[in-house]
Amino acid sequence: MAVPQQQPRISTNSLPLPNARFFFVNPSRVRSYLLRLPLFTRLILLAIVAFWLLELQTVWSVTQWGALIPKEVGFGTMYRLNTFPLIHMGFFHMLMDTICLVPLLERFEAEWGTLTTLALFMGPLGQIPAVLYLIFDGLILRDNTPVLGSSVWVFLLLAAESIKTYRANPHIEISGQKIPTWITPLAIVVVTSVLIPNTSFLGHLSGCITGYLCEFFYFKTCDPNREKRLTSASLYRGTGIYTIPGTTGKGPSLDRGQTQPPGQTTSLCFCRPKDLWKIWCFTHELHGWTR
């Protein structure tokens, strides 16, 4: 007499198999996302990848050339203040920093415009964190720890975003305790310094301080009509250049498209605080860009 085979209580045969597309990134979607990025964000991404490729060769050390080393900074090496966020220690360092940076930088460029973002990140937003780090590490601690990586910009932008969030939602409540929303980037700085090896606490802290200061003081005085402008801003998707809606022949323009009505131009930047150009030595004022 044959004994009937007992069926298992839990069978895996009827479970649906996961779709193979779940495990792989769709290349067409990645390409579409990269092409929709604004111009300056694409240039920064390209520069980061280019410096990583240069680091693969053994003739010339890119990290030694462009890292922010306190005792190596002088009148002949001031370029380090701008190059250290673009250089990374390896592929995974570059990958993680770019994944965190690109969405934040894209959002910032959508708010401020292409030319203004270029002037800010090649100027104060790139150099103020470097100067703060030189003060903390070189002057106060008397150390000579080199730093590099675009994570300083990540924490700078996170700090600026946290201040904007704080104005709309001052606190988050956890177990009955109200925690200020602006403190979130500082908590992330502490957590990353503890959990991730070879991270610079002072470098990330310098980025946070710069983001707080700029959002508290500079950005509000630089563009008082910021909220009104954001509601009417639009993106020219073909080139990633941000436009001024409703402008008719004002400011520098790109070539008109076939479907663009005559008399309208695509302006390079819709955010144009005059004081910014004066500070960073632009030789002429962009006429016709005032509201």
Tab-separated table of N, CA and C in Angstrom, residues 53-185:
chain	number	residue	atom	x	y	z
A	53	LEU	N	38.524	59.325	-13.980
A	53	LEU	CA	39.226	58.611	-15.047
A	53	LEU	C	40.705	58.987	-15.077
A	54	LEU	N	41.019	60.251	-14.811
A	54	LEU	CA	42.421	60.663	-14.772
A	54	LEU	C	43.177	59.994	-13.630
A	55	GLU	N	42.486	59.675	-12.563
A	55	GLU	CA	43.143	59.049	-11.424
A	55	GLU	C	43.548	57.609	-11.713
A	56	LEU	N	43.006	57.016	-12.781
A	56	LEU	CA	43.346	55.635	-13.111
A	56	LEU	C	44.773	55.492	-13.620
A	57	GLN	N	45.334	56.563	-14.160
A	57	GLN	CA	46.712	56.485	-14.640
A	57	GLN	C	47.676	56.664	-13.466
A	58	THR	N	48.903	56.215	-13.655
A	58	THR	CA	49.901	56.203	-12.578
A	58	THR	C	51.025	57.222	-12.776
A	59	VAL	N	50.964	58.007	-13.835
A	59	VAL	CA	52.024	58.981	-14.104
A	59	VAL	C	51.884	60.207	-13.211
A	60	TRP	N	50.669	60.647	-12.992
A	60	TRP	CA	50.415	61.899	-12.281
A	60	TRP	C	49.302	61.665	-11.264
A	61	SER	N	49.520	62.026	-10.008
A	61	SER	CA	48.539	61.824	-8.947
A	61	SER	C	47.565	62.993	-8.913
A	62	VAL	N	46.337	62.727	-9.322
A	62	VAL	CA	45.319	63.771	-9.338
A	62	VAL	C	44.917	64.156	-7.915
A	63	THR	N	44.826	63.176	-7.022
A	63	THR	CA	44.434	63.478	-5.645
A	63	THR	C	45.471	64.342	-4.934
A	64	GLN	N	46.742	64.074	-5.167
A	64	GLN	CA	47.788	64.883	-4.551
A	64	GLN	C	47.805	66.290	-5.130
A	65	TRP	N	47.434	66.415	-6.401
A	65	TRP	CA	47.420	67.717	-7.063
A	65	TRP	C	46.239	68.572	-6.628
A	66	GLY	N	45.055	67.980	-6.479
A	66	GLY	CA	43.856	68.784	-6.265
A	66	GLY	C	43.226	68.688	-4.899
A	67	ALA	N	43.740	67.840	-3.998
A	67	ALA	CA	43.132	67.722	-2.670
A	67	ALA	C	43.382	68.982	-1.850
A	68	LEU	N	42.487	69.226	-0.905
A	68	LEU	CA	42.634	70.374	-0.011
A	68	LEU	C	43.517	69.963	1.166
A	69	ILE	N	44.792	70.327	1.081
A	69	ILE	CA	45.778	70.008	2.116
A	69	ILE	C	46.176	71.322	2.784
A	70	PRO	N	45.904	71.501	4.073
A	70	PRO	CA	46.125	72.806	4.707
A	70	PRO	C	47.522	73.379	4.509
A	71	LYS	N	48.564	72.577	4.681
A	71	LYS	CA	49.921	73.101	4.570
A	71	LYS	C	50.393	73.247	3.131
A	72	GLU	N	49.610	72.772	2.177
A	72	GLU	CA	49.978	72.897	0.771
A	72	GLU	C	49.285	74.070	0.087
A	73	VAL	N	48.375	74.743	0.788
A	73	VAL	CA	47.625	75.846	0.189
A	73	VAL	C	48.437	77.125	0.313
A	74	GLY	N	48.688	77.761	-0.811
A	74	GLY	CA	49.415	79.022	-0.863
A	74	GLY	C	48.934	79.840	-2.038
A	75	PHE	N	49.657	80.902	-2.343
A	75	PHE	CA	49.247	81.759	-3.451
A	75	PHE	C	49.315	81.025	-4.784
A	76	GLY	N	50.222	80.080	-4.904
A	76	GLY	CA	50.329	79.333	-6.151
A	76	GLY	C	49.443	78.111	-6.226
A	77	THR	N	48.790	77.764	-5.126
A	77	THR	CA	47.936	76.565	-5.102
A	77	THR	C	46.522	76.891	-4.630
A	78	MET	N	46.057	78.095	-4.906
A	78	MET	CA	44.700	78.465	-4.520
A	78	MET	C	43.648	77.695	-5.302
A	79	TYR	N	44.056	77.078	-6.403
A	79	TYR	CA	43.104	76.292	-7.187
A	79	TYR	C	42.529	75.134	-6.387
A	80	ARG	N	43.227	74.709	-5.329
A	80	ARG	CA	42.740	73.598	-4.510
A	80	ARG	C	41.396	73.920	-3.854
A	81	LEU	N	41.109	75.195	-3.642
A	81	LEU	CA	39.832	75.570	-3.046
A	81	LEU	C	38.659	75.208	-3.941
A	82	ASN	N	38.902	75.095	-5.249
A	82	ASN	CA	37.842	74.753	-6.195
A	82	ASN	C	37.925	73.331	-6.718
A	83	THR	N	39.100	72.714	-6.662
A	83	THR	CA	39.245	71.383	-7.252
A	83	THR	C	38.919	70.251	-6.287
A	84	PHE	N	39.040	70.479	-4.985
A	84	PHE	CA	38.884	69.346	-4.060
A	84	PHE	C	37.485	68.733	-4.071
A	85	PRO	N	36.378	69.484	-4.341
A	85	PRO	CA	35.083	68.786	-4.392
A	85	PRO	C	34.906	67.919	-5.634
A	86	LEU	N	35.722	68.104	-6.653
A	86	LEU	CA	35.562	67.362	-7.906
A	86	LEU	C	36.374	66.077	-7.945
A	87	ILE	N	37.248	65.859	-6.977
A	87	ILE	CA	38.160	64.709	-6.987
A	87	ILE	C	37.750	63.747	-5.875
A	88	HIS	N	37.826	62.441	-6.168
A	88	HIS	CA	37.415	61.418	-5.212
A	88	HIS	C	38.490	60.340	-5.103
A	89	MET	N	38.386	59.551	-4.041
A	89	MET	CA	39.397	58.539	-3.754
A	89	MET	C	39.237	57.267	-4.576
A	90	GLY	N	38.070	56.998	-5.068
A	90	GLY	CA	37.843	55.781	-5.837
A	90	GLY	C	36.470	55.795	-6.466
A	91	PHE	N	36.127	54.672	-7.097
A	91	PHE	CA	34.861	54.605	-7.828
A	91	PHE	C	33.665	54.705	-6.889
A	92	PHE	N	33.673	53.946	-5.795
A	92	PHE	CA	32.516	53.941	-4.906
A	92	PHE	C	32.371	55.275	-4.178
A	93	HIS	N	33.482	55.905	-3.850
A	93	HIS	CA	33.426	57.248	-3.264
A	93	HIS	C	32.782	58.217	-4.243
A	94	MET	N	33.200	58.159	-5.499
A	94	MET	CA	32.625	59.021	-6.522
A	94	MET	C	31.151	58.704	-6.746
A	95	LEU	N	30.807	57.412	-6.795
A	95	LEU	CA	29.432	57.006	-7.080
A	95	LEU	C	28.474	57.479	-5.992
A	96	MET	N	28.827	57.265	-4.746
A	96	MET	CA	27.941	57.657	-3.653
A	96	MET	C	27.785	59.172	-3.571
A	97	ASP	N	28.879	59.901	-3.777
A	97	ASP	CA	28.788	61.361	-3.717
A	97	ASP	C	27.935	61.923	-4.847
A	98	THR	N	28.101	61.394	-6.050
A	98	THR	CA	27.317	61.907	-7.179
A	98	THR	C	25.839	61.548	-7.045
A	99	ILE	N	25.539	60.354	-6.536
A	99	ILE	CA	24.135	59.977	-6.334
A	99	ILE	C	23.457	60.932	-5.350
A	100	CYS	N	24.187	61.345	-4.326
A	100	CYS	CA	23.626	62.282	-3.352
A	100	CYS	C	23.617	63.716	-3.871
A	101	LEU	N	24.612	64.088	-4.672
A	101	LEU	CA	24.763	65.482	-5.084
A	101	LEU	C	23.824	65.873	-6.212
A	102	VAL	N	23.665	65.022	-7.218
A	102	VAL	CA	22.952	65.411	-8.438
A	102	VAL	C	21.523	65.880	-8.161
A	103	PRO	N	20.696	65.168	-7.392
A	103	PRO	CA	19.335	65.683	-7.163
A	103	PRO	C	19.311	67.019	-6.428
A	104	LEU	N	20.206	67.201	-5.459
A	104	LEU	CA	20.242	68.461	-4.722
A	104	LEU	C	20.723	69.605	-5.598
A	105	LEU	N	21.760	69.356	-6.388
A	105	LEU	CA	22.280	70.404	-7.262
A	105	LEU	C	21.289	70.745	-8.365
A	106	GLU	N	20.592	69.756	-8.875
A	106	GLU	CA	19.560	70.010	-9.885
A	106	GLU	C	18.455	70.899	-9.321
A	107	ARG	N	18.061	70.637	-8.106
A	107	ARG	CA	17.028	71.456	-7.460
A	107	ARG	C	17.525	72.884	-7.244
A	108	PHE	N	18.777	73.024	-6.833
A	108	PHE	CA	19.337	74.358	-6.611
A	108	PHE	C	19.409	75.141	-7.916
A	109	GLU	N	19.846	74.486	-8.987
A	109	GLU	CA	19.937	75.179	-10.272
A	109	GLU	C	18.561	75.538	-10.809
A	110	ALA	N	17.554	74.707	-10.544
A	110	ALA	CA	16.192	75.041	-10.957
A	110	ALA	C	15.686	76.279	-10.236
A	111	GLU	N	16.176	76.511	-9.035
A	111	GLU	CA	15.728	77.656	-8.250
A	111	GLU	C	16.483	78.929	-8.594
A	112	TRP	N	17.793	78.818	-8.846
A	112	TRP	CA	18.618	80.009	-8.986
A	112	TRP	C	19.047	80.296	-10.412
A	113	GLY	N	18.968	79.342	-11.294
A	113	GLY	CA	19.398	79.586	-12.658
A	113	GLY	C	20.805	79.083	-12.915
A	114	THR	N	21.138	78.943	-14.189
A	114	THR	CA	22.400	78.316	-14.579
A	114	THR	C	23.604	79.203	-14.285
A	115	LEU	N	23.563	80.446	-14.734
A	115	LEU	CA	24.723	81.324	-14.556
A	115	LEU	C	24.959	81.657	-13.083
A	116	THR	N	23.890	81.878	-12.341
A	116	THR	CA	24.048	82.179	-10.923
A	116	THR	C	24.609	80.984	-10.165
A	117	THR	N	24.140	79.788	-10.496
A	117	THR	CA	24.677	78.582	-9.859
A	117	THR	C	26.149	78.405	-10.183
A	118	LEU	N	26.524	78.676	-11.421
A	118	LEU	CA	27.935	78.604	-11.808
A	118	LEU	C	28.773	79.574	-10.987
A	119	ALA	N	28.308	80.828	-10.873
A	119	ALA	CA	29.067	81.827	-10.121
A	119	ALA	C	29.141	81.487	-8.634
A	120	LEU	N	28.059	80.946	-8.084
A	120	LEU	CA	28.049	80.627	-6.657
A	120	LEU	C	28.962	79.454	-6.322
A	121	PHE	N	28.886	78.381	-7.101
A	121	PHE	CA	29.664	77.187	-6.757
A	121	PHE	C	31.127	77.305	-7.167
A	122	MET	N	31.433	78.121	-8.153
A	122	MET	CA	32.830	78.385	-8.452
A	122	MET	C	33.390	79.516	-7.594
A	123	GLY	N	32.503	80.164	-6.833
A	123	GLY	CA	32.913	81.256	-5.970
A	123	GLY	C	32.675	80.944	-4.506
A	124	PRO	N	31.709	81.632	-3.870
A	124	PRO	CA	31.566	81.507	-2.409
A	124	PRO	C	31.183	80.123	-1.922
A	125	LEU	N	30.269	79.434	-2.606
A	125	LEU	CA	29.839	78.123	-2.120
A	125	LEU	C	30.906	77.051	-2.302
A	126	GLY	N	31.928	77.328	-3.083
A	126	GLY	CA	33.033	76.399	-3.200
A	126	GLY	C	34.206	76.754	-2.318
A	127	GLN	N	34.389	78.054	-2.064
A	127	GLN	CA	35.578	78.505	-1.351
A	127	GLN	C	35.355	78.733	0.140
A	128	ILE	N	34.159	79.142	0.535
A	128	ILE	CA	33.903	79.360	1.965
A	128	ILE	C	34.043	78.072	2.770
A	129	PRO	N	33.481	76.918	2.326
A	129	PRO	CA	33.735	75.684	3.090
A	129	PRO	C	35.211	75.322	3.172
A	130	ALA	N	35.955	75.585	2.090
A	130	ALA	CA	37.382	75.289	2.115
A	130	ALA	C	38.112	76.172	3.120
A	131	VAL	N	37.761	77.453	3.165
A	131	VAL	CA	38.402	78.364	4.120
A	131	VAL	C	38.056	77.971	5.554
A	132	LEU	N	36.810	77.594	5.798
A	132	LEU	CA	36.426	77.150	7.140
A	132	LEU	C	37.204	75.905	7.553
A	133	TYR	N	37.387	74.979	6.619
A	133	TYR	CA	38.153	73.778	6.954
A	133	TYR	C	39.610	74.118	7.249
A	134	LEU	N	40.180	75.037	6.477
A	134	LEU	CA	41.557	75.445	6.737
A	134	LEU	C	41.690	76.084	8.116
A	135	ILE	N	40.664	76.833	8.541
A	135	ILE	CA	40.700	77.444	9.871
A	135	ILE	C	40.596	76.374	10.958
A	136	PHE	N	39.640	75.446	10.784
A	136	PHE	CA	39.442	74.411	11.805
A	136	PHE	C	40.639	73.469	11.897
A	137	ASP	N	41.068	72.966	10.754
A	137	ASP	CA	42.092	71.921	10.757
A	137	ASP	C	43.506	72.490	10.812
A	138	GLY	N	43.752	73.556	10.049
A	138	GLY	CA	45.110	74.071	9.966
A	138	GLY	C	45.490	75.023	11.071
A	139	LEU	N	44.560	75.922	11.461
A	139	LEU	CA	44.890	76.938	12.453
A	139	LEU	C	44.540	76.510	13.869
A	140	ILE	N	43.352	75.952	14.064
A	140	ILE	CA	42.920	75.601	15.419
A	140	ILE	C	43.543	74.285	15.887
A	141	LEU	N	43.419	73.235	15.082
A	141	LEU	CA	43.935	71.922	15.479
A	141	LEU	C	45.397	71.703	15.105
A	142	ARG	N	45.953	72.585	14.280
A	142	ARG	CA	47.348	72.449	13.837
A	142	ARG	C	47.597	71.095	13.177
A	143	ASP	N	46.665	70.663	12.365
A	143	ASP	CA	46.769	69.378	11.690
A	143	ASP	C	46.961	69.620	10.198
A	144	ASN	N	47.171	68.554	9.463
A	144	ASN	CA	47.387	68.668	8.012
A	144	ASN	C	46.661	67.526	7.289
A	145	THR	N	45.399	67.317	7.645
A	145	THR	CA	44.621	66.224	7.070
A	145	THR	C	44.038	66.646	5.732
A	146	PRO	N	44.389	65.969	4.639
A	146	PRO	CA	43.819	66.332	3.332
A	146	PRO	C	42.379	65.853	3.215
A	147	VAL	N	41.562	66.625	2.515
A	147	VAL	CA	40.167	66.256	2.269
A	147	VAL	C	39.864	66.457	0.793
A	148	LEU	N	38.937	65.673	0.301
A	148	LEU	CA	38.441	65.819	-1.065
A	148	LEU	C	37.086	65.136	-1.166
A	149	GLY	N	36.354	65.457	-2.206
A	149	GLY	CA	35.047	64.853	-2.426
A	149	GLY	C	33.934	65.886	-2.426
A	150	SER	N	32.902	65.609	-3.212
A	150	SER	CA	31.780	66.536	-3.345
A	150	SER	C	30.772	66.410	-2.216
A	151	SER	N	31.050	65.584	-1.207
A	151	SER	CA	30.126	65.491	-0.079
A	151	SER	C	30.027	66.807	0.680
A	152	VAL	N	31.031	67.670	0.566
A	152	VAL	CA	30.943	68.977	1.212
A	152	VAL	C	29.805	69.781	0.601
A	153	TRP	N	29.588	69.665	-0.713
A	153	TRP	CA	28.455	70.323	-1.361
A	153	TRP	C	27.142	69.656	-0.983
A	154	VAL	N	27.165	68.347	-0.782
A	154	VAL	CA	25.947	67.640	-0.378
A	154	VAL	C	25.442	68.178	0.953
A	155	PHE	N	26.328	68.303	1.932
A	155	PHE	CA	25.908	68.799	3.240
A	155	PHE	C	25.600	70.287	3.195
A	156	LEU	N	26.254	71.034	2.330
A	156	LEU	CA	25.924	72.445	2.164
A	156	LEU	C	24.490	72.600	1.668
A	157	LEU	N	24.134	71.840	0.639
A	157	LEU	CA	22.784	71.931	0.084
A	157	LEU	C	21.747	71.355	1.044
A	158	LEU	N	22.110	70.300	1.772
A	158	LEU	CA	21.191	69.759	2.773
A	158	LEU	C	20.906	70.783	3.872
A	159	ALA	N	21.932	71.501	4.301
A	159	ALA	CA	21.735	72.519	5.334
A	159	ALA	C	20.837	73.644	4.834
A	160	ALA	N	21.045	74.075	3.593
A	160	ALA	CA	20.188	75.120	3.033
A	160	ALA	C	18.742	74.645	2.913
A	161	GLU	N	18.555	73.401	2.478
A	161	GLU	CA	17.202	72.859	2.368
A	161	GLU	C	16.554	72.707	3.741
A	162	SER	N	17.342	72.375	4.756
A	162	SER	CA	16.769	72.204	6.093
A	162	SER	C	16.253	73.524	6.656
A	163	ILE	N	16.900	74.634	6.312
A	163	ILE	CA	16.410	75.935	6.769
A	163	ILE	C	15.091	76.271	6.086
A	164	LYS	N	14.979	75.976	4.794
A	164	LYS	CA	13.707	76.206	4.101
A	164	LYS	C	12.608	75.318	4.673
A	165	THR	N	12.952	74.082	5.013
A	165	THR	CA	11.975	73.196	5.643
A	165	THR	C	11.591	73.696	7.027
A	166	TYR	N	12.559	74.254	7.750
A	166	TYR	CA	12.290	74.767	9.093
A	166	TYR	C	11.293	75.921	9.067
A	167	ARG	N	11.353	76.756	8.031
A	167	ARG	CA	10.404	77.867	7.937
A	167	ARG	C	8.977	77.368	7.730
A	168	ALA	N	8.817	76.269	7.010
A	168	ALA	CA	7.478	75.725	6.765
A	168	ALA	C	7.039	74.759	7.858
A	169	ASN	N	7.976	73.975	8.382
A	169	ASN	CA	7.670	72.970	9.405
A	169	ASN	C	8.779	72.999	10.452
A	170	PRO	N	8.636	73.807	11.489
A	170	PRO	CA	9.752	74.020	12.422
A	170	PRO	C	10.193	72.773	13.179
A	171	HIS	N	9.284	71.839	13.460
A	171	HIS	CA	9.639	70.711	14.311
A	171	HIS	C	9.095	69.409	13.743
A	172	ILE	N	9.784	68.341	14.089
A	172	ILE	CA	9.254	66.998	13.885
A	172	ILE	C	9.139	66.347	15.259
A	173	GLU	N	8.051	65.640	15.478
A	173	GLU	CA	7.772	65.077	16.796
A	173	GLU	C	8.060	63.589	16.797
A	174	ILE	N	8.956	63.164	17.679
A	174	ILE	CA	9.319	61.761	17.843
A	174	ILE	C	9.149	61.390	19.308
A	175	SER	N	8.210	60.490	19.581
A	175	SER	CA	7.924	60.032	20.952
A	175	SER	C	7.610	61.198	21.882
A	176	GLY	N	6.872	62.153	21.368
A	176	GLY	CA	6.487	63.297	22.177
A	176	GLY	C	7.523	64.382	22.295
A	177	GLN	N	8.691	64.182	21.715
A	177	GLN	CA	9.757	65.175	21.767
A	177	GLN	C	9.814	65.938	20.446
A	178	LYS	N	9.816	67.255	20.524
A	178	LYS	CA	9.897	68.090	19.334
A	178	LYS	C	11.361	68.358	18.992
A	179	ILE	N	11.737	67.986	17.790
A	179	ILE	CA	13.115	68.141	17.324
A	179	ILE	C	13.120	69.148	16.182
A	180	PRO	N	13.957	70.183	16.241
A	180	PRO	CA	14.008	71.152	15.139
A	180	PRO	C	14.438	70.486	13.835
A	181	THR	N	13.781	70.856	12.759
A	181	THR	CA	14.097	70.235	11.470
A	181	THR	C	15.446	70.692	10.923
A	182	TRP	N	15.923	71.864	11.353
A	182	TRP	CA	17.189	72.350	10.816
A	182	TRP	C	18.382	71.548	11.328
A	183	ILE	N	18.176	70.753	12.380
A	183	ILE	CA	19.288	70.002	12.964
A	183	ILE	C	19.557	68.700	12.220
A	184	THR	N	18.708	68.350	11.258
A	184	THR	CA	18.854	67.074	10.550
A	184	THR	C	20.215	66.907	9.876
A	185	PRO	N	20.738	67.893	9.115
A	185	PRO	CA	22.063	67.699	8.497
A	185	PRO	C	23.176	67.462	9.516
